Short mmCIF file of C-alpha atoms and ligand atoms in Angstrom, two decimals:
data_model
loop_
_atom_site.label_atom_id
_atom_site.label_comp_id
_atom_site.label_asym_id
_atom_site.label_seq_id
_atom_site.Cartn_x
_atom_site.Cartn_y
_atom_site.Cartn_z
CA UNK A 1 116.81 119.02 107.57
CA UNK A 2 119.85 117.70 105.87
CA UNK A 3 120.76 114.05 104.89
CA UNK A 4 123.09 114.00 107.86
CA UNK A 5 120.47 115.17 110.32
CA UNK A 6 118.51 111.56 109.75
CA UNK A 7 121.73 109.85 110.47
CA UNK A 8 122.52 108.11 113.92
CA UNK A 9 126.10 109.31 114.85
CA UNK A 10 127.93 107.35 117.54
CA UNK A 11 131.47 107.24 118.83
CA UNK A 12 132.43 103.34 118.59
CA UNK A 13 133.95 101.08 120.86
CA UNK A 14 137.65 100.77 120.12
CA UNK A 15 138.83 97.07 120.12
CA UNK A 16 142.34 96.19 120.86
CA UNK A 17 144.53 95.83 117.78
CA UNK A 18 144.61 92.40 115.88
CA UNK A 19 148.01 92.67 114.09
CA UNK A 20 148.37 90.45 111.18
CA UNK A 21 152.19 89.80 111.66
CA UNK A 22 153.30 87.59 114.08
CA UNK A 23 153.65 89.02 117.66
CA UNK A 24 153.49 88.37 121.43
CA UNK A 25 149.71 89.16 122.09
CA UNK A 26 148.92 90.31 125.41
CA UNK A 27 146.61 93.20 124.31
CA UNK A 28 142.90 91.70 124.36
CA UNK A 29 142.58 89.04 126.96
CA UNK A 30 142.30 86.33 124.87
CA UNK A 31 143.34 82.72 126.16
CA UNK A 32 146.80 81.63 125.08
CA UNK A 33 145.56 77.91 124.92
CA UNK A 34 143.53 76.15 122.31
CA UNK A 35 140.11 75.26 122.69
CA UNK A 36 138.88 72.11 124.34
CA UNK A 37 140.03 68.94 121.90
CA UNK A 38 136.32 68.23 122.32
CA UNK A 39 135.28 71.41 120.51
CA UNK A 40 137.53 70.28 117.63
CA UNK A 41 136.36 67.01 117.56
CA UNK A 42 132.65 68.22 117.48
CA UNK A 43 133.49 70.78 114.59
CA UNK A 44 135.00 68.13 112.55
CA UNK A 45 132.13 65.71 112.86
CA UNK A 46 129.57 68.57 111.83
CA UNK A 47 127.06 67.81 109.06
CA UNK A 48 128.11 70.66 107.00
CA UNK A 49 124.94 70.07 104.60
CA UNK A 50 122.79 71.67 107.69
CA UNK A 51 124.33 74.98 106.70
CA UNK A 52 121.37 75.18 103.92
CA UNK A 53 119.20 75.59 106.93
CA UNK A 54 118.55 78.20 109.52
CA UNK A 55 120.03 77.45 112.71
CA UNK A 56 117.65 76.55 115.83
CA UNK A 57 116.67 80.18 116.98
CA UNK A 58 116.55 79.06 120.31
CA UNK A 59 119.77 77.47 120.68
CA UNK A 60 118.13 74.70 122.42
CA UNK A 61 121.10 72.47 122.65
CA UNK A 62 123.45 75.23 123.90
CA UNK A 63 121.44 76.78 126.55
CA UNK A 64 119.94 73.49 127.79
CA UNK A 65 123.60 72.22 128.33
CA UNK A 66 124.45 75.98 130.01
CA UNK A 67 121.37 75.43 132.17
CA UNK A 68 122.45 71.77 133.16
CA UNK A 69 126.25 72.60 133.83
CA UNK A 70 125.33 75.66 136.09
CA UNK A 71 122.12 73.95 137.70
CA UNK A 72 119.54 76.22 136.48
CA UNK A 73 116.53 75.98 134.40
CA UNK A 74 116.71 76.54 130.46
CA UNK A 75 114.33 79.26 130.66
CA UNK A 76 116.60 81.16 132.98
CA UNK A 77 119.34 81.28 130.27
CA UNK A 78 119.81 83.37 127.40
CA UNK A 79 122.54 83.18 124.75
CA UNK A 80 124.25 85.46 122.14
CA UNK A 81 127.01 86.08 119.60
CA UNK A 82 129.51 86.69 122.42
CA UNK A 83 128.77 88.70 125.57
CA UNK A 84 128.88 91.97 123.80
CA UNK A 85 125.57 90.88 121.96
CA UNK A 86 124.28 89.84 125.31
CA UNK A 87 124.96 92.96 126.99
CA UNK A 88 123.80 95.08 124.10
CA UNK A 89 120.37 93.16 124.32
CA UNK A 90 120.32 93.55 128.08
CA UNK A 91 120.75 97.55 127.46
CA UNK A 92 118.07 97.65 124.82
CA UNK A 93 115.76 95.56 126.77
CA UNK A 94 116.12 96.57 130.32
CA UNK A 95 117.14 100.33 130.28
CA UNK A 96 113.83 101.89 128.88
CA UNK A 97 113.27 104.43 131.65
CA UNK A 98 114.00 108.08 132.01
CA UNK A 99 116.25 107.85 135.06
CA UNK A 100 119.98 107.17 134.33
CA UNK A 101 121.57 103.86 134.19
CA UNK A 102 124.47 103.88 136.65
CA UNK A 103 128.12 102.18 136.23
CA UNK A 104 131.67 102.97 137.46
CA UNK A 105 133.83 105.77 135.69
CA UNK A 106 136.31 103.26 134.88
CA UNK A 107 134.96 100.08 133.59
CA UNK A 108 134.46 97.87 130.08
CA UNK A 109 134.54 101.11 127.52
CA UNK A 110 131.59 99.40 125.55
CA UNK A 111 128.96 100.33 128.61
CA UNK A 112 128.82 104.08 127.57
CA UNK A 113 128.86 103.03 123.76
CA UNK A 114 125.68 101.17 124.28
CA UNK A 115 123.97 103.62 126.13
CA UNK A 116 125.07 106.43 123.56
CA UNK A 117 123.77 104.16 120.83
CA UNK A 118 120.47 103.68 122.21
CA UNK A 119 120.12 106.81 124.03
CA UNK A 120 119.95 105.79 127.43
CA UNK A 121 120.53 108.34 130.25
CA UNK A 122 123.51 107.49 132.12
CA UNK A 123 125.77 108.63 134.81
CA UNK A 124 129.26 107.08 136.13
CA UNK A 125 130.35 106.86 139.59
CA UNK A 126 133.95 107.27 140.37
CA UNK A 127 135.55 104.25 141.92
CA UNK A 128 137.86 104.92 144.85
CA UNK A 129 141.62 105.26 144.79
CA UNK A 130 141.91 101.73 145.10
CA UNK A 131 139.59 101.23 142.06
CA UNK A 132 136.93 99.88 144.38
CA UNK A 133 133.02 100.46 144.28
CA UNK A 134 131.71 102.51 146.97
CA UNK A 135 128.50 100.98 147.90
CA UNK A 136 126.54 104.50 148.59
CA UNK A 137 127.33 105.67 144.96
CA UNK A 138 124.58 102.99 144.13
CA UNK A 139 121.90 103.53 146.53
CA UNK A 140 120.51 106.37 144.83
CA UNK A 141 117.61 106.72 142.09
CA UNK A 142 118.67 105.18 139.00
CA UNK A 143 117.35 103.47 135.81
CA UNK A 144 119.66 100.28 136.16
CA UNK A 145 123.19 99.39 137.34
CA UNK A 146 126.16 97.70 135.47
CA UNK A 147 128.90 95.98 137.13
CA UNK A 148 131.75 94.03 135.76
CA UNK A 149 132.95 91.76 138.35
CA UNK A 150 136.00 91.46 138.49
CA UNK A 151 136.12 94.84 136.69
CA UNK A 152 138.37 95.52 133.49
CA UNK A 153 140.59 97.10 133.01
CA UNK A 154 141.45 97.24 136.94
CA UNK A 155 141.11 93.37 137.41
CA UNK A 156 139.80 94.03 140.91
CA UNK A 157 136.96 91.90 142.26
CA UNK A 158 134.21 93.33 144.51
CA UNK A 159 132.78 91.07 147.53
CA UNK A 160 129.55 89.15 146.82
CA UNK A 161 128.18 90.84 149.95
CA UNK A 162 128.72 94.49 148.38
CA UNK A 163 126.94 93.25 145.38
CA UNK A 164 124.02 91.81 147.11
CA UNK A 165 123.61 95.00 148.86
CA UNK A 166 123.53 96.78 145.57
CA UNK A 167 121.05 94.25 144.14
CA UNK A 168 119.10 94.28 147.41
CA UNK A 169 118.43 98.01 147.34
CA UNK A 170 117.30 98.38 143.63
CA UNK A 171 114.55 95.94 143.41
CA UNK A 172 112.86 98.48 141.20
CA UNK A 173 116.02 98.31 138.52
CA UNK A 174 117.78 95.76 136.70
CA UNK A 175 121.22 95.05 137.97
CA UNK A 176 123.65 93.67 135.40
CA UNK A 177 126.74 91.70 136.51
CA UNK A 178 129.22 91.17 133.86
CA UNK A 179 131.17 88.25 134.93
CA UNK A 180 133.48 87.81 131.69
CA UNK A 181 136.63 87.24 134.21
CA UNK A 182 135.05 85.56 137.01
CA UNK A 183 136.65 82.16 136.48
CA UNK A 184 139.84 83.90 137.00
CA UNK A 185 139.26 84.21 140.69
CA UNK A 186 136.19 86.11 141.90
CA UNK A 187 132.89 84.78 143.58
CA UNK A 188 130.16 84.49 141.12
CA UNK A 189 126.88 86.36 141.83
CA UNK A 190 124.84 83.40 139.85
CA UNK A 191 123.19 81.93 143.02
CA UNK A 192 121.72 85.35 143.97
CA UNK A 193 119.17 84.86 140.64
CA UNK A 194 117.12 82.59 142.82
CA UNK A 195 116.81 85.35 145.21
CA UNK A 196 116.55 88.44 143.05
CA UNK A 197 114.01 89.17 140.13
CA UNK A 198 116.20 91.85 139.23
CA UNK A 199 119.49 90.65 138.71
CA UNK A 200 121.31 89.58 135.37
CA UNK A 201 124.82 87.67 135.51
CA UNK A 202 126.53 87.67 132.36
CA UNK A 203 129.27 85.19 131.00
CA UNK A 204 131.63 84.54 128.13
CA UNK A 205 133.13 81.86 126.46
CA UNK A 206 135.77 84.22 124.71
CA UNK A 207 138.13 84.24 128.07
CA UNK A 208 138.34 80.88 130.51
CA UNK A 209 136.69 78.81 127.56
CA UNK A 210 139.44 79.92 125.03
CA UNK A 211 136.63 80.75 122.41
CA UNK A 212 136.70 84.45 121.56
CA UNK A 213 136.66 83.40 117.81
CA UNK A 214 133.47 81.42 118.04
CA UNK A 215 131.82 84.60 119.57
CA UNK A 216 129.44 82.87 122.43
CA UNK A 217 128.10 84.79 125.58
CA UNK A 218 125.31 83.87 127.65
CA UNK A 219 123.56 85.20 130.73
CA UNK A 220 121.27 84.37 133.51
CA UNK A 221 118.48 85.55 135.48
CA UNK A 222 114.76 85.46 136.52
CA UNK A 223 112.72 83.74 133.87
CA UNK A 224 110.59 86.88 133.45
CA UNK A 225 113.74 89.00 132.27
CA UNK A 226 114.98 86.26 129.96
CA UNK A 227 111.50 86.15 128.31
CA UNK A 228 111.92 89.80 127.92
CA UNK A 229 115.42 89.48 126.53
CA UNK A 230 114.17 86.76 124.01
CA UNK A 231 111.17 89.29 122.88
CA UNK A 232 113.55 91.56 122.04
CA UNK A 233 115.99 89.45 120.24
CA UNK A 234 113.34 88.04 118.35
CA UNK A 235 112.53 91.62 117.24
CA UNK A 236 115.87 92.31 116.07
CA UNK A 237 117.54 89.29 114.64
CA UNK A 238 115.95 85.85 115.46
CA UNK A 239 119.03 83.65 114.37
CA UNK A 240 121.97 84.98 116.36
CA UNK A 241 124.46 81.76 117.09
CA UNK A 242 125.02 79.73 113.89
CA UNK A 243 124.97 75.90 113.62
CA UNK A 244 128.60 75.36 114.40
CA UNK A 245 128.62 77.90 117.30
CA UNK A 246 125.83 76.18 119.02
CA UNK A 247 127.47 72.75 118.67
CA UNK A 248 130.83 73.99 119.54
CA UNK A 249 129.48 75.94 122.57
CA UNK A 250 127.99 72.91 123.96
CA UNK A 251 131.04 71.04 123.60
CA UNK A 252 132.99 73.64 125.22
CA UNK A 253 130.70 73.96 128.30
CA UNK A 254 130.69 70.17 128.97
CA UNK A 255 134.49 69.80 129.14
CA UNK A 256 134.81 70.87 132.56
CA UNK A 257 138.30 69.24 133.12
CA UNK A 258 140.05 70.86 130.16
CA UNK A 259 138.49 74.16 131.33
CA UNK A 260 139.58 73.61 135.02
CA UNK A 261 143.07 73.00 133.68
CA UNK A 262 143.72 75.72 131.49
CA UNK A 263 142.24 78.31 134.06
CA UNK A 264 144.43 76.85 136.54
CA UNK A 265 147.60 77.23 134.38
CA UNK A 266 146.73 80.77 133.58
CA UNK A 267 146.05 82.08 137.59
CA UNK A 268 149.74 80.20 137.72
CA UNK A 269 151.54 82.07 135.15
CA UNK A 270 149.61 85.30 136.61
CA UNK A 271 151.00 84.74 140.24
CA UNK A 272 154.49 84.27 138.59
CA UNK A 273 154.31 87.06 136.18
CA UNK A 274 153.02 89.38 139.33
CA UNK A 275 155.85 88.73 141.28
CA UNK A 276 158.51 89.17 138.30
CA UNK A 277 156.91 92.51 137.74
CA UNK A 278 157.40 93.41 141.53
CA UNK A 279 160.92 92.74 141.07
CA UNK A 280 161.14 95.27 138.26
CA UNK A 281 159.29 98.13 140.44
CA UNK A 282 156.00 97.65 138.66
CA UNK A 283 152.92 98.11 141.16
CA UNK A 284 149.55 96.78 140.72
CA UNK A 285 146.32 95.55 142.89
CA UNK A 286 145.99 91.87 142.84
CA UNK A 287 144.46 90.56 139.78
CA UNK A 288 141.49 88.57 139.94
CA UNK A 289 141.38 88.32 135.85
CA UNK A 290 143.44 86.86 133.11
CA UNK A 291 145.42 90.24 133.01
CA UNK A 292 147.32 92.66 135.18
CA UNK A 293 146.67 96.19 135.33
CA UNK A 294 150.30 97.37 136.15
CA UNK A 295 152.04 100.89 136.70
CA UNK A 296 155.67 101.04 135.64
CA UNK A 297 158.15 102.19 138.15
CA UNK A 298 158.89 105.95 138.83
CA UNK A 299 160.39 107.83 135.56
CA UNK A 300 158.89 105.49 133.19
CA UNK A 301 155.72 106.57 131.62
CA UNK A 302 153.16 103.89 130.77
CA UNK A 303 152.78 105.24 127.00
CA UNK A 304 156.43 104.84 126.50
CA UNK A 305 156.72 101.36 127.94
CA UNK A 306 153.69 100.48 125.71
CA UNK A 307 155.82 101.82 122.61
CA UNK A 308 158.83 100.08 123.41
CA UNK A 309 157.12 96.73 123.76
CA UNK A 310 155.63 97.16 120.76
CA UNK A 311 158.61 97.79 118.91
CA UNK A 312 159.82 94.60 120.45
CA UNK A 313 156.90 92.57 118.97
CA UNK A 314 154.77 92.59 122.25
CA UNK A 315 150.99 94.27 122.23
CA UNK A 316 149.85 95.19 125.24
CA UNK A 317 146.87 97.59 126.19
CA UNK A 318 147.32 101.26 126.91
CA UNK A 319 144.35 103.27 127.61
CA UNK A 320 145.02 107.23 126.98
CA UNK A 321 142.18 108.26 129.69
CA UNK A 322 141.90 110.10 132.76
CA UNK A 323 142.91 108.18 135.92
CA UNK A 324 144.24 105.29 134.16
CA UNK A 325 146.98 106.63 131.59
CA UNK A 326 149.53 105.77 133.89
CA UNK A 327 149.01 101.97 133.44
CA UNK A 328 149.23 99.03 131.13
CA UNK A 329 146.93 96.32 130.76
CA UNK A 330 148.88 92.94 130.22
CA UNK A 331 147.05 89.84 129.20
CA UNK A 332 148.29 86.40 130.85
CA UNK A 333 150.13 84.67 127.93
CA UNK A 334 151.99 81.31 128.01
CA UNK A 335 154.85 81.23 130.23
CA UNK A 336 157.01 81.30 127.30
CA UNK A 337 155.24 84.54 126.33
CA UNK A 338 155.46 86.21 129.84
CA UNK A 339 159.00 85.08 129.80
CA UNK A 340 160.03 87.38 126.76
CA UNK A 341 157.81 90.05 128.24
CA UNK A 342 159.66 90.05 131.63
CA UNK A 343 163.08 89.80 129.50
CA UNK A 344 162.19 92.93 127.47
CA UNK A 345 160.82 94.91 130.43
CA UNK A 346 163.82 94.39 132.15
CA UNK A 347 165.82 95.88 129.09
CA UNK A 348 163.27 98.86 129.26
CA UNK A 349 163.44 99.71 132.90
CA UNK A 350 167.26 99.11 132.61
N1 LIG B 401 132.61 92.35 129.27
C1 LIG B 401 134.02 92.49 129.43
C2 LIG B 401 134.36 93.14 131.17
C3 LIG B 401 134.91 92.43 128.67
O1 LIG B 401 136.26 92.96 128.96
C4 LIG B 401 134.65 91.80 127.36
C5 LIG B 401 136.06 91.67 126.23
N2 LIG B 401 136.01 92.68 125.73
C6 LIG B 401 133.28 91.43 127.22
C7 LIG B 401 132.28 92.05 127.84
C8 LIG B 401 132.95 90.99 125.85
O2 LIG B 401 133.51 89.88 125.49
P1 LIG B 401 132.77 88.74 124.50
O3 LIG B 401 132.07 89.95 123.55
O4 LIG B 401 133.99 88.25 123.64
O5 LIG B 401 132.10 87.90 125.19
#
């Protein structure tokens, strides 16, 4: 036995680059607009003396306002430090059996990292040629299911009917639907939590609420599942969200007008960008998210376009992975940023 034998070794998740210099940043699906002005006002009014104290471990203010906003009970809500924290807690809590947890082969690349770090057995199921789920793949024995809807990095949304079939036919395992991008064009599975006690629906404030830097995520589920999640959370770290984050999260969730305005703007910019990309010979499936997963025209490698864009100060995401290395994931920025992107792509495609 050596020192090394006692150490947990993992292949970590690789986040998108956060360059220090000023670039057009279309690589991590952040929101190009600032958070709600109500968030800024709330932060400016905080009582900084309260930083002496531990924050409210139950994050009552926040979970109550989330519950109120979505029309559920506070006991059906769990919040964490970004949806990464919420998802990680879900993996730790709900995937404790011997049977493999299943998720698509092309999806959020953190899922297999959590299964590895928590030593959870898992199997992936290949998406079809159109990057869609095959229902029969999820009707086999399993220890849990994770589906991002809309999916990342494909940007594709599944129907709620398909998701319900999966949830309904797997009553003995927890089905997690990761709705990080749902506000940009997919139907939510949230109402199904009243019908199925094996469903968890995960959300984030990082995308449609423009709060990636504040790190707030949350999920919904049956009261019993939420209690199990809290039991695990209180066994790992009782105080997750800090005092400013709890207050800012409440302000963000309550400003529906601003939320609708920025989501609407992003969708409009996405549609315009899709049309421009088509003119340049790029192909893509219609996006239900705040990014487009596009394939460059014949004769141009995605890796090459990625590097050329970078040389021009435009960062997008390239995954050197099987089945998707021929595409680029392009986050929707402001109209000006997308205009610059198209301008540079015109030069590259010549
Ligand atoms: N789920 C998916 C599908 C994502 O793409 C992301 C963003 N990287 C997350 C969850 C996590 O987002 P956050 O931790 O910022 O809430």
